PDB file of C-alpha atoms in Angstrom:
ATOM      1  CA  UNK T  27       0.000   0.000   0.000  1.00  0.00           C
ATOM      2  CA  UNK T  28       2.802   2.423   0.878  1.00  0.00           C
ATOM      3  CA  UNK T  29       4.355   2.100  -2.568  1.00  0.00           C
ATOM      4  CA  UNK T  30       1.072   3.030  -4.240  1.00  0.00           C
ATOM      5  CA  UNK T  31       0.744   6.122  -2.047  1.00  0.00           C
ATOM      6  CA  UNK T  32       4.319   7.184  -2.781  1.00  0.00           C
ATOM      7  CA  UNK T  33       3.783   6.726  -6.525  1.00  0.00           C
ATOM      8  CA  UNK T  34       0.600   8.816  -6.413  1.00  0.00           C
ATOM      9  CA  UNK T  35       2.365  11.614  -4.514  1.00  0.00           C
ATOM     10  CA  UNK T  36       5.278  11.597  -6.971  1.00  0.00           C
ATOM     11  CA  UNK T  37       2.907  11.761  -9.932  1.00  0.00           C
ATOM     12  CA  UNK T  38       1.091  14.714  -8.349  1.00  0.00           C
ATOM     13  CA  UNK T  39       4.359  16.566  -7.704  1.00  0.00           C
ATOM     14  CA  UNK T  40       5.413  15.977 -11.321  1.00  0.00           C
ATOM     15  CA  UNK T  41       2.006  16.979 -12.716  1.00  0.00           C
ATOM     16  CA  UNK T  42       1.484  20.174 -10.684  1.00  0.00           C
ATOM     17  CA  UNK T  43       4.431  22.152 -12.176  1.00  0.00           C
ATOM     18  CA  UNK T  44       3.050  21.361 -15.662  1.00  0.00           C
ATOM     19  CA  UNK T  45       0.284  23.862 -15.053  1.00  0.00           C
TER      20      UNK T  45
END
């Protein structure tokens, strides 16, 4: 479960600057 949460957080951090 922890890995999924970490992956989601990383994806969010990468996606936010795109805007």
